[in-house]
Amino acid sequence: MAAYDHPAPATFELTLVLRALADPARLEIVRHLARVGEANCATLIGTRPKSSMSHHFQVLRDSGILRTRIEGVQHRNSLRREELDTRFPGLLTAVLNVP
Amino acid sequence: MAAYDHPAPATFELTLVLRALADPARLEIVRHLARVGEANCATLIGTRPKSSMSHHFQVLRDSGILRTRIEGVQHRNSLRREELDTRFPGLLTAVLNVP
DNA sequence: TGCCTTGTTCGAATTTTGCCGAACAATATG
DNA sequence: CATATTGTTCGGCAAAATTCGAACAAGGCA
């Protein structure tokens, strides 16, 4: 599998990021990653099927919220905190601070 | 026209707020209100028909982002900044700070 | 090679969302 | 009362998002 395309911070779009965060499943993924730092997809799958989760990861990736690093057969995801904070200061922090 | 129902800050839902903000038209409304403080609906209508705007105002109202005060025949809208900031500290500020 | 694991892609069904004209409600004003 | 102003509500339609099974791709390992 070839590496993913990740958008550059300069091309992040606020509405895309907000839309990506405005979904319970994706918000859960983001919160989990904030706790554990890095995780592969399987770890983050709850009751939803793989294909649904794969879709959510793509939405998060395309908006710039997370990056996916391929390590063998696993895809390791982590938040792009610094880059996101550079482009949208305080946004991700505010979202993550909500109980 | 009877007064609107505005949700109490304790019942604000993050996903609702994010979804409300994740639309270009609504984001424009929010930004405009941040500049002028208070405005009636007509002032905020650009090229879209009234019915579309009315829908967007309702979404923003239901999520807790703005309040609508009825003054005669006009509906005056303003951001619920303090209440929003109490429930989701830094969120609206972060969104408004994006150029 | 054969098999298992991990995750993507495809296709289709369902749901949600946005859009807008037309009709309506409420208030103000002549 | 008649009319104009301000916005809402309704209904249908179009576009977009979500969901998920099934098939596929790629790597690791016996």
mmCIF file of N, CA, C and O in Angstrom, chain A residues 49-88:
data_model
loop_
_atom_site.group_PDB
_atom_site.id
_atom_site.type_symbol
_atom_site.label_atom_id
_atom_site.label_comp_id
_atom_site.label_asym_id
_atom_site.label_seq_id
_atom_site.Cartn_x
_atom_site.Cartn_y
_atom_site.Cartn_z
ATOM 1 N N PRO A 49 -18.509 -1.465 11.540
ATOM 2 C CA PRO A 49 -17.728 -2.283 10.604
ATOM 3 C C PRO A 49 -16.495 -1.532 10.117
ATOM 4 O O PRO A 49 -16.442 -0.303 10.155
ATOM 5 N N LYS A 50 -15.541 -2.284 9.631
ATOM 6 C CA LYS A 50 -14.287 -1.708 9.154
ATOM 7 C C LYS A 50 -14.501 -0.669 8.066
ATOM 8 O O LYS A 50 -13.847 0.380 8.063
ATOM 9 N N SER A 51 -15.416 -0.959 7.156
ATOM 10 C CA SER A 51 -15.599 -0.052 6.033
ATOM 11 C C SER A 51 -16.106 1.321 6.483
ATOM 12 O O SER A 51 -15.724 2.342 5.906
ATOM 13 N N SER A 52 -16.943 1.322 7.516
ATOM 14 C CA SER A 52 -17.412 2.605 8.030
ATOM 15 C C SER A 52 -16.262 3.377 8.658
ATOM 16 O O SER A 52 -16.097 4.584 8.422
ATOM 17 N N MET A 53 -15.476 2.664 9.445
ATOM 18 C CA MET A 53 -14.362 3.330 10.110
ATOM 19 C C MET A 53 -13.348 3.852 9.096
ATOM 20 O O MET A 53 -12.828 4.953 9.239
ATOM 21 N N SER A 54 -13.090 3.072 8.088
ATOM 22 C CA SER A 54 -12.151 3.489 7.062
ATOM 23 C C SER A 54 -12.593 4.815 6.449
ATOM 24 O O SER A 54 -11.773 5.698 6.181
ATOM 25 N N HIS A 55 -13.889 4.934 6.268
ATOM 26 C CA HIS A 55 -14.437 6.181 5.742
ATOM 27 C C HIS A 55 -14.166 7.344 6.693
ATOM 28 O O HIS A 55 -13.735 8.431 6.263
ATOM 29 N N HIS A 56 -14.415 7.136 7.976
ATOM 30 C CA HIS A 56 -14.208 8.212 8.949
ATOM 31 C C HIS A 56 -12.738 8.628 9.023
ATOM 32 O O HIS A 56 -12.425 9.815 9.139
ATOM 33 N N PHE A 57 -11.870 7.657 8.948
ATOM 34 C CA PHE A 57 -10.447 7.991 8.964
ATOM 35 C C PHE A 57 -10.084 8.837 7.759
ATOM 36 O O PHE A 57 -9.294 9.774 7.858
ATOM 37 N N GLN A 58 -10.675 8.511 6.648
ATOM 38 C CA GLN A 58 -10.377 9.286 5.451
ATOM 39 C C GLN A 58 -10.848 10.727 5.587
ATOM 40 O O GLN A 58 -10.140 11.664 5.199
ATOM 41 N N VAL A 59 -12.039 10.908 6.152
ATOM 42 C CA VAL A 59 -12.558 12.268 6.345
ATOM 43 C C VAL A 59 -11.627 13.052 7.268
ATOM 44 O O VAL A 59 -11.303 14.214 6.993
ATOM 45 N N LEU A 60 -11.173 12.409 8.334
ATOM 46 C CA LEU A 60 -10.276 13.074 9.274
ATOM 47 C C LEU A 60 -8.930 13.380 8.621
ATOM 48 O O LEU A 60 -8.326 14.424 8.851
ATOM 49 N N ARG A 61 -8.476 12.454 7.806
ATOM 50 C CA ARG A 61 -7.197 12.633 7.131
ATOM 51 C C ARG A 61 -7.284 13.772 6.118
ATOM 52 O O ARG A 61 -6.424 14.650 6.081
ATOM 53 N N ASP A 62 -8.337 13.766 5.322
ATOM 54 C CA ASP A 62 -8.485 14.774 4.271
ATOM 55 C C ASP A 62 -8.630 16.184 4.840
ATOM 56 O O ASP A 62 -8.298 17.161 4.173
ATOM 57 N N SER A 63 -9.168 16.288 6.025
ATOM 58 C CA SER A 63 -9.345 17.614 6.616
ATOM 59 C C SER A 63 -8.060 18.098 7.280
ATOM 60 O O SER A 63 -7.917 19.273 7.582
ATOM 61 N N GLY A 64 -7.129 17.175 7.504
ATOM 62 C CA GLY A 64 -5.860 17.547 8.118
ATOM 63 C C GLY A 64 -5.784 17.248 9.595
ATOM 64 O O GLY A 64 -4.791 17.557 10.260
ATOM 65 N N ILE A 65 -6.806 16.628 10.140
ATOM 66 C CA ILE A 65 -6.849 16.395 11.585
ATOM 67 C C ILE A 65 -5.893 15.296 12.029
ATOM 68 O O ILE A 65 -5.293 15.376 13.086
ATOM 69 N N LEU A 66 -5.758 14.271 11.219
ATOM 70 C CA LEU A 66 -4.822 13.216 11.592
ATOM 71 C C LEU A 66 -3.959 12.798 10.424
ATOM 72 O O LEU A 66 -4.276 13.043 9.270
ATOM 73 N N ARG A 67 -2.867 12.146 10.780
ATOM 74 C CA ARG A 67 -1.962 11.613 9.766
ATOM 75 C C ARG A 67 -1.914 10.103 9.977
ATOM 76 O O ARG A 67 -2.082 9.604 11.090
ATOM 77 N N THR A 68 -1.691 9.377 8.887
ATOM 78 C CA THR A 68 -1.620 7.923 8.963
ATOM 79 C C THR A 68 -0.272 7.460 8.436
ATOM 80 O O THR A 68 0.095 7.754 7.300
ATOM 81 N N ARG A 69 0.423 6.752 9.292
ATOM 82 C CA ARG A 69 1.749 6.260 8.959
ATOM 83 C C ARG A 69 1.618 4.754 8.762
ATOM 84 O O ARG A 69 1.031 4.055 9.580
ATOM 85 N N ILE A 70 2.136 4.262 7.668
ATOM 86 C CA ILE A 70 2.015 2.833 7.394
ATOM 87 C C ILE A 70 3.224 2.094 7.918
ATOM 88 O O ILE A 70 4.366 2.429 7.588
ATOM 89 N N GLU A 71 2.959 1.112 8.745
ATOM 90 C CA GLU A 71 4.036 0.318 9.349
ATOM 91 C C GLU A 71 3.676 -1.139 9.105
ATOM 92 O O GLU A 71 2.870 -1.708 9.833
ATOM 93 N N GLY A 72 4.262 -1.698 8.055
ATOM 94 C CA GLY A 72 3.920 -3.063 7.717
ATOM 95 C C GLY A 72 2.479 -3.141 7.274
ATOM 96 O O GLY A 72 2.062 -2.433 6.371
ATOM 97 N N VAL A 73 1.699 -3.964 7.957
ATOM 98 C CA VAL A 73 0.310 -4.122 7.571
ATOM 99 C C VAL A 73 -0.602 -3.204 8.386
ATOM 100 O O VAL A 73 -1.796 -3.101 8.109
ATOM 101 N N GLN A 74 -0.015 -2.544 9.351
ATOM 102 C CA GLN A 74 -0.825 -1.662 10.190
ATOM 103 C C GLN A 74 -0.725 -0.207 9.771
ATOM 104 O O GLN A 74 0.306 0.238 9.290
ATOM 105 N N HIS A 75 -1.840 0.523 9.990
ATOM 106 C CA HIS A 75 -1.870 1.945 9.699
ATOM 107 C C HIS A 75 -1.950 2.683 11.018
ATOM 108 O O HIS A 75 -2.949 2.607 11.713
ATOM 109 N N ARG A 76 -0.903 3.374 11.365
ATOM 110 C CA ARG A 76 -0.832 4.056 12.662
ATOM 111 C C ARG A 76 -1.296 5.503 12.515
ATOM 112 O O ARG A 76 -0.707 6.259 11.746
ATOM 113 N N ASN A 77 -2.305 5.847 13.262
ATOM 114 C CA ASN A 77 -2.881 7.190 13.190
ATOM 115 C C ASN A 77 -2.494 8.037 14.389
ATOM 116 O O ASN A 77 -2.428 7.542 15.513
ATOM 117 N N SER A 78 -2.283 9.304 14.128
ATOM 118 C CA SER A 78 -2.023 10.245 15.213
ATOM 119 C C SER A 78 -2.536 11.616 14.804
ATOM 120 O O SER A 78 -2.665 11.920 13.623
ATOM 121 N N LEU A 79 -2.822 12.438 15.798
ATOM 122 C CA LEU A 79 -3.323 13.784 15.526
ATOM 123 C C LEU A 79 -2.210 14.688 15.002
ATOM 124 O O LEU A 79 -1.060 14.549 15.407
ATOM 125 N N ARG A 80 -2.574 15.588 14.155
ATOM 126 C CA ARG A 80 -1.607 16.584 13.662
ATOM 127 C C ARG A 80 -1.760 17.845 14.507
ATOM 128 O O ARG A 80 -2.137 18.912 13.996
ATOM 129 N N ARG A 81 -1.497 17.715 15.769
ATOM 130 C CA ARG A 81 -1.798 18.791 16.719
ATOM 131 C C ARG A 81 -1.071 20.085 16.419
ATOM 132 O O ARG A 81 -1.682 21.155 16.386
ATOM 133 N N GLU A 82 0.226 20.012 16.240
ATOM 134 C CA GLU A 82 0.990 21.248 16.019
ATOM 135 C C GLU A 82 0.538 21.938 14.733
ATOM 136 O O GLU A 82 0.323 23.154 14.701
ATOM 137 N N GLU A 83 0.410 21.152 13.672
ATOM 138 C CA GLU A 83 0.035 21.741 12.390
ATOM 139 C C GLU A 83 -1.370 22.343 12.445
ATOM 140 O O GLU A 83 -1.626 23.422 11.908
ATOM 141 N N LEU A 84 -2.259 21.630 13.111
ATOM 142 C CA LEU A 84 -3.616 22.127 13.237
ATOM 143 C C LEU A 84 -3.644 23.394 14.085
ATOM 144 O O LEU A 84 -4.402 24.333 13.816
ATOM 145 N N ASP A 85 -2.785 23.399 15.095
ATOM 146 C CA ASP A 85 -2.763 24.554 15.991
ATOM 147 C C ASP A 85 -2.123 25.771 15.334
ATOM 148 O O ASP A 85 -2.426 26.912 15.677
ATOM 149 N N THR A 86 -1.256 25.505 14.391
ATOM 150 C CA THR A 86 -0.647 26.611 13.654
ATOM 151 C C THR A 86 -1.688 27.290 12.775
ATOM 152 O O THR A 86 -1.774 28.512 12.712
ATOM 153 N N ARG A 87 -2.477 26.466 12.156
ATOM 154 C CA ARG A 87 -3.474 26.990 11.201
ATOM 155 C C ARG A 87 -4.719 27.509 11.914
ATOM 156 O O ARG A 87 -5.272 28.538 11.532
ATOM 157 N N PHE A 88 -5.171 26.772 12.930
ATOM 158 C CA PHE A 88 -6.385 27.146 13.661
ATOM 159 C C PHE A 88 -6.094 27.152 15.158
ATOM 160 O O PHE A 88 -6.529 26.239 15.887
#
